[in-house]
Amino acid sequence: MSNLVDIVRPAAEEGNIDLLYSVLKNNPSILADIDSEQLVETPLHIAASKGHIPFVIEIMNWKPSFALKLNPEGLSPIHLAIQNKRMMLWFVDMNKELVRVKGKGGLTPLHLASQIGDVDILAVLIRACPDSLQDVTVWGETALHIAAKNNNYDALHLLVSFLRNYAGKNAASLEKKILNWKDEDDNTILHISVQNNHPKKTILLLIRSPVIYLNAKNLKDKTTLDMAISEEIKKLLSRSGVKPGSEVINSRTQAERISSPITVIGFCSRYLNRFRSTVSDEQHNILLIIFTLIVTATYQTVLSPPGGLHQSDAASDNNSTISSTLPSAGKSVMSKSVFFWFSYLNMISFSISMIIILVMTPRGMMVSSPLLMLPMSCFAISYLYSMWMISPTHSNTVVVLTYLFVMLVVIIISQYYRLKLMLNRRKVIVTR
């Protein structure tokens, strides 16, 4: 196979496209034969290392698969072009997924850029493929781990800032996952930064992140406070709420969580998850439409109750209008007993429909978007106020308290996953 590569090598080293076609004219299947090998130095490797962009594009047009090939050293062409910004731009422009090509040890181009600390290359790679931040080496290292271990402060600052400002799909979960990720020794980025005695501004950048778990422990049961070298950093960590490893309670194991007795919240969670899993997409859409119509109808009946509302009387005297409002003006014409059952059934229907709508809402939206709960809460409050206003008597305490209880259940169920995530941040160490 080396003989075949040697035939194309002069053209690749010179970046001579005419010479390449001369070789292909005499050996039409030479590129396919090279591509059939597992570990091989392709013409794309050679041209990428030499910086011949036109030749690289020509080879990519012929054999896109060459971009995924590893040479005997375990490097792909984009790995070899890591220090050539223009070459990297061309590779990424042709195929953004090349950012995630793994070489020897699971190293991606993003890992290598973090290792050398080139912020310009890093910016190109993470903007092209933000998901590449999730890629880890065989040692469990993210690009942030590698930047921290190599004391590349600018690279680490860029990566953390990107995660903080990123607004793409699942941005919040991505930030939390990456900033709390643990390597083979269960060290987080904060562990490594403290252990390597990084500058104060780097430590502050990490501990000020609202999603980072400050009291995570590594395999030696040490927190960042135990690993800190500088007294100034120790004081900074202590003021931020970091505790020694001896004072941090280990989280329950998976086996303990599975075998633990089920709680009321756990029962509700299990029921909701099973309900979600049994509903098809078509049924899901139909249910949302039906219960949205029920919510709309029940609210409309409060605005226009059966029989209508008592009206106020107006009398005119000497060109001036004097209004005398009846005590029952704006109240339902129904009797107190009839209104009690009307309001009770109406509230139950409204509450159940609201619960179903929240249950059928995609979990990610319900957890990550407070904007969803704000209008629904305001809508429920306005409904309650409207019901109270048309009531023949304001002493209908049973109905009001019952409705408030039902709405409390709605809020607890809808916010369960959000509360669970907040608790996990403080009680559960994020693991791989």
CSV table of C-alpha atoms in Angstrom, one decimal:
chain,number,residue,atom,x,y,z
A,1,MET,CA,0.0,0.0,0.0
A,2,SER,CA,2.9,2.4,0.7
A,3,ASN,CA,3.9,2.0,-3.0
A,4,LEU,CA,0.4,3.3,-4.1
A,5,VAL,CA,0.7,6.3,-1.7
A,6,ASP,CA,4.2,7.0,-3.0
A,7,ILE,CA,2.8,7.3,-6.5
A,8,VAL,CA,0.5,10.1,-5.4
A,9,ARG,CA,2.9,11.6,-2.8
A,10,PRO,CA,4.7,14.0,-5.2
A,11,ALA,CA,1.4,15.6,-6.4
A,12,ALA,CA,0.2,15.9,-2.8
A,13,GLU,CA,3.4,17.4,-1.4
A,14,GLU,CA,3.5,20.0,-4.2
A,15,GLY,CA,-0.3,20.5,-4.3
A,16,ASN,CA,-0.2,19.9,-8.0
A,17,ILE,CA,-3.7,19.1,-9.3
A,18,ASP,CA,-2.5,18.5,-12.9
A,19,LEU,CA,0.0,16.0,-11.6
A,20,LEU,CA,-2.7,14.3,-9.6
A,21,TYR,CA,-4.9,13.8,-12.7
A,22,SER,CA,-1.9,12.4,-14.6
A,23,VAL,CA,-1.6,9.8,-11.9
A,24,LEU,CA,-5.3,9.1,-11.9
A,25,LYS,CA,-5.2,8.7,-15.7
A,26,ASN,CA,-2.6,5.9,-15.4
A,27,ASN,CA,-4.1,4.4,-12.2
A,28,PRO,CA,-7.9,5.1,-12.2
A,29,SER,CA,-8.5,3.0,-9.1
A,30,ILE,CA,-5.6,4.2,-7.0
A,31,LEU,CA,-7.6,6.3,-4.6
A,32,ALA,CA,-10.2,3.6,-4.1
A,33,ASP,CA,-7.3,1.1,-3.3
A,34,ILE,CA,-5.8,3.5,-0.8
A,35,ASP,CA,-9.3,4.0,0.8
A,36,SER,CA,-9.7,0.3,1.3
A,37,GLU,CA,-6.9,0.3,4.0
A,38,GLN,CA,-7.8,0.9,7.7
A,39,LEU,CA,-4.8,3.0,8.8
A,40,VAL,CA,-3.1,4.7,5.9
A,41,GLU,CA,-1.6,8.0,5.1
A,42,THR,CA,-3.8,9.3,2.3
A,43,PRO,CA,-2.9,12.1,-0.2
A,44,LEU,CA,-5.4,14.3,1.9
A,45,HIS,CA,-3.1,13.8,5.0
A,46,ILE,CA,-0.1,14.9,3.0
A,47,ALA,CA,-1.8,17.9,1.4
A,48,ALA,CA,-3.4,19.0,4.7
A,49,SER,CA,-0.1,19.0,6.5
A,50,LYS,CA,1.5,21.0,3.7
A,51,GLY,CA,-1.3,23.6,3.6
A,52,HIS,CA,-2.4,23.1,0.0
A,53,ILE,CA,-6.0,24.1,0.2
A,54,PRO,CA,-7.0,23.8,-3.5
A,55,PHE,CA,-5.5,20.3,-3.6
A,56,VAL,CA,-7.3,19.4,-0.4
A,57,ILE,CA,-10.6,20.5,-1.9
A,58,GLU,CA,-10.0,18.5,-5.1
A,59,ILE,CA,-9.2,15.3,-3.2
A,60,MET,CA,-12.3,15.9,-1.0
A,61,ASN,CA,-14.4,16.1,-4.1
A,62,TRP,CA,-13.0,12.8,-5.3
A,63,LYS,CA,-12.9,11.0,-1.9
A,64,PRO,CA,-14.8,12.6,1.0
A,65,SER,CA,-14.1,9.5,3.0
A,66,PHE,CA,-10.4,10.4,3.2
A,67,ALA,CA,-11.3,13.1,5.7
A,68,LEU,CA,-12.3,10.3,8.2
A,69,LYS,CA,-9.2,8.2,7.6
A,70,LEU,CA,-6.5,7.9,10.3
A,71,ASN,CA,-2.9,7.6,9.5
A,72,PRO,CA,-0.5,5.1,11.3
A,73,GLU,CA,-0.1,7.8,14.0
A,74,GLY,CA,-3.8,7.9,14.6
A,75,LEU,CA,-4.5,11.3,13.1
A,76,SER,CA,-7.0,12.4,10.5
A,77,PRO,CA,-6.3,15.1,7.9
A,78,ILE,CA,-8.1,17.8,10.0
A,79,HIS,CA,-5.9,16.9,13.0
A,80,LEU,CA,-2.8,17.6,10.9
A,81,ALA,CA,-4.2,20.9,9.8
A,82,ILE,CA,-5.0,22.1,13.4
A,83,GLN,CA,-2.5,25.0,13.3
A,84,ASN,CA,-3.6,26.3,9.9
A,85,LYS,CA,-6.7,28.4,10.5
A,86,ARG,CA,-7.5,28.9,6.8
A,87,MET,CA,-7.2,25.1,6.2
A,88,MET,CA,-9.5,24.5,9.2
A,89,LEU,CA,-12.1,26.9,7.9
A,90,TRP,CA,-12.2,25.0,4.6
A,91,PHE,CA,-12.5,21.6,6.3
A,92,VAL,CA,-15.3,22.8,8.6
A,93,ASP,CA,-17.1,24.6,5.7
A,94,MET,CA,-17.1,21.3,3.7
A,95,ASN,CA,-18.3,19.2,6.6
A,96,LYS,CA,-19.0,20.5,10.1
A,97,GLU,CA,-19.0,16.9,11.5
A,98,LEU,CA,-15.3,16.7,10.9
A,99,VAL,CA,-14.8,18.6,14.1
A,100,ARG,CA,-15.9,15.4,15.9
A,101,VAL,CA,-13.5,13.0,14.2
A,102,LYS,CA,-11.7,11.0,16.9
A,103,GLY,CA,-8.1,10.1,16.5
A,104,LYS,CA,-5.7,8.3,18.8
A,105,GLY,CA,-6.9,8.3,22.4
A,106,GLY,CA,-10.2,9.7,21.3
A,107,LEU,CA,-8.7,13.1,20.6
A,108,THR,CA,-10.7,15.3,18.4
A,109,PRO,CA,-9.5,18.5,16.6
A,110,LEU,CA,-11.2,20.5,19.4
A,111,HIS,CA,-9.1,18.6,22.0
A,112,LEU,CA,-6.0,19.4,20.1
A,113,ALA,CA,-6.9,23.1,19.7
A,114,SER,CA,-7.5,23.2,23.5
A,115,GLN,CA,-4.1,21.5,24.1
A,116,ILE,CA,-2.2,24.1,22.0
A,117,GLY,CA,-4.4,27.0,23.3
A,118,ASP,CA,-5.2,28.5,20.0
A,119,VAL,CA,-8.4,30.5,20.7
A,120,ASP,CA,-8.9,31.5,17.1
A,121,ILE,CA,-9.1,27.8,16.0
A,122,LEU,CA,-11.2,27.0,19.0
A,123,ALA,CA,-13.7,29.7,18.1
A,124,VAL,CA,-14.0,28.3,14.6
A,125,LEU,CA,-14.6,24.8,15.8
A,126,ILE,CA,-17.1,25.4,18.6
A,127,ARG,CA,-19.2,27.8,16.5
A,128,ALA,CA,-19.3,25.2,13.7
A,129,CYS,CA,-20.2,22.3,16.0
A,130,PRO,CA,-21.2,23.1,19.6
A,131,ASP,CA,-22.0,19.5,20.3
A,132,SER,CA,-18.3,18.7,19.9
A,133,LEU,CA,-17.9,20.0,23.4
A,134,GLN,CA,-19.5,16.8,24.6
A,135,ASP,CA,-16.8,14.6,23.0
A,136,VAL,CA,-14.4,13.0,25.5
A,137,THR,CA,-11.0,11.3,25.2
A,138,VAL,CA,-10.5,7.7,26.4
A,139,TRP,CA,-9.4,9.3,29.7
A,140,GLY,CA,-12.7,11.0,30.1
A,141,GLU,CA,-11.4,14.5,29.3
A,142,THR,CA,-13.5,17.2,27.6
A,143,ALA,CA,-11.8,20.1,25.7
A,144,LEU,CA,-12.2,22.1,28.9
A,145,HIS,CA,-10.3,19.5,31.0
A,146,ILE,CA,-7.5,19.6,28.4
A,147,ALA,CA,-7.3,23.4,28.5
A,148,ALA,CA,-7.2,23.4,32.3
A,149,LYS,CA,-4.6,20.7,32.5
A,150,ASN,CA,-2.3,22.5,30.0
A,151,ASN,CA,-2.9,25.9,31.9
A,152,ASN,CA,-4.3,27.5,28.8
A,153,TYR,CA,-6.4,30.1,30.6
A,154,ASP,CA,-7.5,32.0,27.5
A,155,ALA,CA,-8.8,28.8,25.9
A,156,LEU,CA,-10.6,27.7,29.1
A,157,HIS,CA,-12.2,31.2,29.4
A,158,LEU,CA,-13.4,31.0,25.8
A,159,LEU,CA,-15.0,27.6,26.2
A,160,VAL,CA,-16.7,28.5,29.5
A,161,SER,CA,-17.9,31.8,28.1
A,162,PHE,CA,-19.3,30.1,25.0
A,163,LEU,CA,-21.2,27.6,27.1
A,164,ARG,CA,-22.6,30.5,29.2
A,165,ASN,CA,-23.8,32.5,26.2
A,166,TYR,CA,-24.8,29.6,23.9
A,167,ALA,CA,-28.5,29.7,23.1
A,168,GLY,CA,-28.9,26.7,20.9
A,169,LYS,CA,-30.9,23.5,21.4
A,170,ASN,CA,-30.5,22.0,24.9
A,171,ALA,CA,-28.1,24.8,25.8
A,172,ALA,CA,-28.8,24.8,29.5
A,173,SER,CA,-28.4,21.0,29.9
A,174,LEU,CA,-25.2,21.1,27.7
A,175,GLU,CA,-23.7,23.8,30.0
A,176,LYS,CA,-24.5,21.9,33.1
A,177,LYS,CA,-23.2,18.6,31.7
A,178,ILE,CA,-19.9,19.9,30.5
A,179,LEU,CA,-19.0,22.1,33.5
A,180,ASN,CA,-19.7,19.2,35.9
A,181,TRP,CA,-18.1,16.4,33.7
A,182,LYS,CA,-15.6,14.2,35.5
A,183,ASP,CA,-12.5,12.6,34.0
A,184,GLU,CA,-11.1,9.2,34.8
A,185,ASP,CA,-10.2,10.3,38.3
A,186,ASP,CA,-13.6,12.0,38.8
A,187,ASN,CA,-12.0,15.4,38.7
A,188,THR,CA,-14.1,18.2,37.3
A,189,ILE,CA,-12.7,21.3,35.6
A,190,LEU,CA,-12.8,23.2,38.9
A,191,HIS,CA,-10.8,20.4,40.6
A,192,ILE,CA,-8.1,20.7,37.9
A,193,SER,CA,-8.0,24.5,37.9
A,194,VAL,CA,-7.6,24.5,41.7
A,195,GLN,CA,-5.0,21.8,41.7
A,196,ASN,CA,-2.9,23.6,39.0
A,197,ASN,CA,-3.2,26.8,41.0
A,198,HIS,CA,-4.9,28.7,38.2
A,199,PRO,CA,-5.2,32.5,38.5
A,200,LYS,CA,-8.0,33.9,40.7
A,201,LYS,CA,-10.0,35.2,37.7
A,202,THR,CA,-10.1,31.7,36.2
A,203,ILE,CA,-11.4,30.2,39.5
A,204,LEU,CA,-14.0,33.0,39.8
A,205,LEU,CA,-15.2,32.3,36.3
A,206,LEU,CA,-16.0,28.8,37.2
A,207,ILE,CA,-17.5,29.2,40.7
A,208,ARG,CA,-19.7,32.0,39.6
A,209,SER,CA,-21.5,29.7,37.2
A,210,PRO,CA,-24.9,29.0,38.5
A,211,VAL,CA,-24.9,25.4,37.2
A,212,ILE,CA,-21.6,24.1,38.5
A,213,TYR,CA,-21.6,21.7,41.4
A,214,LEU,CA,-19.2,23.2,43.9
A,215,ASN,CA,-18.9,20.3,46.3
A,216,ALA,CA,-18.2,17.5,43.8
A,217,LYS,CA,-15.8,14.9,45.1
A,218,ASN,CA,-13.2,12.9,43.1
A,219,LEU,CA,-12.2,9.3,43.5
A,220,LYS,CA,-10.1,10.3,46.5
A,221,ASP,CA,-13.1,11.8,48.1
A,222,LYS,CA,-11.6,15.3,47.9
A,223,THR,CA,-13.5,18.5,47.0
A,224,THR,CA,-11.8,21.5,45.4
A,225,LEU,CA,-11.2,22.9,48.9
A,226,ASP,CA,-9.1,19.9,49.8
A,227,MET,CA,-7.0,20.3,46.7
A,228,ALA,CA,-6.5,24.1,46.8
A,229,ILE,CA,-2.8,25.2,47.2
A,230,SER,CA,-3.1,28.9,47.6
A,231,GLU,CA,-4.6,30.3,50.9
A,232,GLU,CA,-6.3,33.0,48.8
A,233,ILE,CA,-8.1,30.4,46.7
A,234,LYS,CA,-9.0,28.4,49.8
A,235,LYS,CA,-10.7,31.5,51.3
A,236,LEU,CA,-12.4,32.2,48.0
A,237,LEU,CA,-13.8,28.7,47.8
A,238,SER,CA,-14.9,28.6,51.4
A,239,ARG,CA,-16.8,31.9,51.0
A,240,SER,CA,-18.5,30.4,47.9
A,241,GLY,CA,-19.8,27.5,50.0
A,242,VAL,CA,-17.3,24.8,49.2
A,243,LYS,CA,-16.9,22.3,52.0
A,244,PRO,CA,-14.1,19.8,52.8
A,245,GLY,CA,-14.7,16.3,51.5
A,246,SER,CA,-15.2,15.0,55.0
A,247,GLU,CA,-18.3,17.2,55.4
A,248,VAL,CA,-19.9,16.3,52.1
A,249,ILE,CA,-22.3,13.4,52.2
A,250,ASN,CA,-21.9,10.9,49.3
A,251,SER,CA,-24.9,10.6,47.0
A,252,ARG,CA,-26.8,7.4,46.9
A,253,THR,CA,-25.7,4.7,44.4
A,254,GLN,CA,-27.9,3.7,41.5
A,255,ALA,CA,-28.7,0.4,43.3
A,256,GLU,CA,-29.8,2.3,46.4
A,257,ARG,CA,-32.0,4.7,44.4
A,258,ILE,CA,-33.7,1.8,42.5
A,259,SER,CA,-34.4,-0.3,45.7
A,260,SER,CA,-35.5,2.7,47.9
A,261,PRO,CA,-39.1,2.9,48.9
A,262,ILE,CA,-41.3,4.9,46.5
A,263,THR,CA,-42.4,8.3,47.7
A,264,VAL,CA,-45.5,10.3,46.8
A,265,ILE,CA,-43.5,12.4,44.4
A,266,GLY,CA,-41.9,9.3,43.0
A,267,PHE,CA,-45.3,7.7,42.5
A,268,CYS,CA,-46.6,10.7,40.7
A,269,SER,CA,-43.5,10.8,38.5
A,270,ARG,CA,-43.8,7.1,37.7
A,271,TYR,CA,-47.5,7.5,36.8
A,272,LEU,CA,-46.8,10.6,34.5
A,273,ASN,CA,-43.9,8.8,32.8
A,274,ARG,CA,-45.9,5.7,32.1
A,275,PHE,CA,-48.8,7.9,30.9
A,276,ARG,CA,-46.5,9.7,28.5
A,277,SER,CA,-45.0,6.5,27.2
A,278,THR,CA,-48.4,5.0,26.3
A,279,VAL,CA,-49.6,8.0,24.3
A,280,SER,CA,-48.8,8.1,20.6
A,281,ASP,CA,-47.9,11.4,18.9
A,282,GLU,CA,-51.3,11.5,17.2
A,283,GLN,CA,-53.1,10.9,20.5
A,284,HIS,CA,-50.9,13.5,22.2
A,285,ASN,CA,-52.0,16.1,19.7
A,286,ILE,CA,-55.7,15.2,20.0
A,287,LEU,CA,-55.6,15.3,23.8
A,288,LEU,CA,-53.9,18.7,23.7
A,289,ILE,CA,-56.6,20.1,21.4
A,290,ILE,CA,-59.5,18.6,23.4
A,291,PHE,CA,-58.3,19.8,26.8
A,292,THR,CA,-57.4,23.2,25.5
A,293,LEU,CA,-61.0,23.5,24.2
A,294,ILE,CA,-62.3,22.4,27.6
A,295,VAL,CA,-60.2,25.0,29.4
A,296,THR,CA,-61.4,27.7,27.0
A,297,ALA,CA,-65.1,26.6,27.4
A,298,THR,CA,-64.9,26.5,31.2
A,299,TYR,CA,-63.4,29.9,31.4
A,300,GLN,CA,-66.0,31.2,29.0
A,301,THR,CA,-68.8,29.9,31.2
A,302,VAL,CA,-67.4,32.1,34.0
A,303,LEU,CA,-67.5,35.2,31.8
A,304,SER,CA,-71.1,34.3,30.7
A,305,PRO,CA,-72.6,32.0,33.3
A,306,PRO,CA,-76.0,30.2,32.6
A,307,GLY,CA,-78.8,32.6,33.1
A,308,GLY,CA,-76.6,35.7,33.0
A,309,LEU,CA,-75.7,38.3,35.6
A,310,HIS,CA,-77.7,40.8,37.6
A,311,GLN,CA,-77.6,44.3,35.9
A,312,SER,CA,-77.4,47.7,37.6
A,313,ASP,CA,-80.3,50.3,37.4
A,314,ALA,CA,-79.8,53.8,36.2
A,315,ALA,CA,-82.2,56.8,36.7
A,316,SER,CA,-82.0,60.2,35.1
A,317,ASP,CA,-82.9,63.4,37.0
A,318,ASN,CA,-82.5,67.1,35.8
A,319,ASN,CA,-80.2,66.2,32.9
A,320,SER,CA,-77.8,64.4,35.3
A,321,THR,CA,-77.4,60.7,35.5
A,322,ILE,CA,-77.5,59.1,39.0
A,323,SER,CA,-76.7,55.5,39.1
A,324,SER,CA,-77.8,53.3,41.9
A,325,THR,CA,-76.1,50.0,41.8
A,326,LEU,CA,-77.9,47.0,43.2
A,327,PRO,CA,-76.0,44.9,45.8
A,328,SER,CA,-76.3,41.9,43.4
A,329,ALA,CA,-75.1,43.7,40.3
A,330,GLY,CA,-72.6,41.7,38.4
A,331,LYS,CA,-73.5,38.5,40.4
A,332,SER,CA,-74.8,35.3,38.9
A,333,VAL,CA,-78.6,35.0,38.8
A,334,MET,CA,-78.3,31.4,40.0
A,335,SER,CA,-79.2,30.6,43.6
A,336,LYS,CA,-76.4,30.0,46.0
A,337,SER,CA,-76.8,26.2,46.1
A,338,VAL,CA,-77.0,25.9,42.3
A,339,PHE,CA,-74.0,28.2,41.9
A,340,PHE,CA,-72.1,26.1,44.4
A,341,TRP,CA,-72.4,22.9,42.3
A,342,PHE,CA,-71.9,24.9,39.1
A,343,SER,CA,-68.7,26.5,40.3
A,344,TYR,CA,-67.4,23.2,41.9
A,345,LEU,CA,-67.8,21.1,38.7
A,346,ASN,CA,-66.5,23.9,36.5
A,347,MET,CA,-63.4,24.3,38.7
A,348,ILE,CA,-62.7,20.6,38.7
A,349,SER,CA,-63.0,20.4,34.9
A,350,PHE,CA,-60.8,23.5,34.5
A,351,SER,CA,-58.1,22.1,36.9
A,352,ILE,CA,-58.0,18.6,35.4
A,353,SER,CA,-57.7,20.1,31.9
A,354,MET,CA,-54.8,22.3,33.0
A,355,ILE,CA,-53.1,19.3,34.6
A,356,ILE,CA,-53.4,17.3,31.4
A,357,ILE,CA,-52.1,20.1,29.3
A,358,LEU,CA,-49.0,20.4,31.6
A,359,VAL,CA,-48.5,16.7,31.6
A,360,MET,CA,-48.6,16.5,27.8
A,361,THR,CA,-46.2,19.4,27.5
A,362,PRO,CA,-42.7,18.2,26.4
A,363,ARG,CA,-40.6,17.7,29.5
A,364,GLY,CA,-37.8,19.9,28.3
A,365,MET,CA,-40.1,22.9,27.8
A,366,MET,CA,-41.7,22.4,31.2
A,367,VAL,CA,-38.4,22.3,33.0
A,368,SER,CA,-36.4,25.0,31.1
A,369,SER,CA,-38.9,27.6,30.3
A,370,PRO,CA,-40.5,29.7,33.1
A,371,LEU,CA,-42.3,31.6,30.4
A,372,LEU,CA,-44.6,28.7,30.0
A,373,MET,CA,-45.7,28.7,33.6
A,374,LEU,CA,-46.1,32.5,33.9
A,375,PRO,CA,-49.0,32.9,31.5
A,376,MET,CA,-50.7,29.7,32.7
A,377,SER,CA,-50.5,30.9,36.3
A,378,CYS,CA,-51.8,34.3,35.4
A,379,PHE,CA,-54.6,32.6,33.5
A,380,ALA,CA,-55.6,30.4,36.4
A,381,ILE,CA,-55.5,33.4,38.8
A,382,SER,CA,-57.7,35.5,36.6
A,383,TYR,CA,-60.1,32.5,36.3
A,384,LEU,CA,-60.3,32.2,40.1
A,385,TYR,CA,-60.9,36.0,40.4
A,386,SER,CA,-63.6,35.9,37.8
A,387,MET,CA,-65.4,33.0,39.6
A,388,TRP,CA,-65.1,34.9,42.9
A,389,MET,CA,-66.5,38.1,41.4
A,390,ILE,CA,-69.7,36.5,40.0
A,391,SER,CA,-70.4,34.4,43.1
A,392,PRO,CA,-73.7,35.3,44.7
A,393,THR,CA,-71.9,35.2,48.0
A,394,HIS,CA,-68.2,35.8,48.9
A,395,SER,CA,-68.6,33.3,51.7
A,396,ASN,CA,-68.3,30.4,49.3
A,397,THR,CA,-65.0,29.5,51.1
A,398,VAL,CA,-65.2,25.8,50.5
A,399,VAL,CA,-65.2,26.2,46.7
A,400,VAL,CA,-62.3,28.7,46.8
A,401,LEU,CA,-60.2,26.6,49.1
A,402,THR,CA,-60.9,23.5,47.1
A,403,TYR,CA,-59.8,25.2,43.9
A,404,LEU,CA,-56.7,26.6,45.6
A,405,PHE,CA,-55.8,23.1,46.7
A,406,VAL,CA,-56.3,21.7,43.2
A,407,MET,CA,-54.2,24.5,41.7
A,408,LEU,CA,-51.4,23.8,44.3
A,409,VAL,CA,-51.4,20.2,43.1
A,410,VAL,CA,-51.1,21.4,39.5
A,411,ILE,CA,-48.1,23.6,40.3
A,412,ILE,CA,-46.4,20.8,42.3
A,413,ILE,CA,-46.8,18.3,39.5
A,414,SER,CA,-45.8,20.7,36.7
A,415,GLN,CA,-42.7,21.9,38.6
A,416,TYR,CA,-41.6,18.5,39.8
A,417,TYR,CA,-38.9,18.0,37.3
A,418,ARG,CA,-37.6,21.5,37.7
A,419,LEU,CA,-37.4,21.1,41.5
A,420,LYS,CA,-35.7,17.7,41.1
A,421,LEU,CA,-33.0,19.3,38.9
A,422,MET,CA,-32.4,22.1,41.5
A,423,LEU,CA,-32.1,19.5,44.3
A,424,ASN,CA,-29.7,17.4,42.2
A,425,ARG,CA,-27.5,20.4,41.8
A,426,ARG,CA,-26.9,20.5,45.5
A,427,LYS,CA,-27.2,16.8,46.6
A,428,VAL,CA,-26.2,14.7,43.7
A,429,ILE,CA,-22.7,14.5,42.2
A,430,VAL,CA,-22.9,14.6,38.4
A,431,THR,CA,-21.5,11.4,37.0
A,432,ARG,CA,-20.9,10.0,33.5
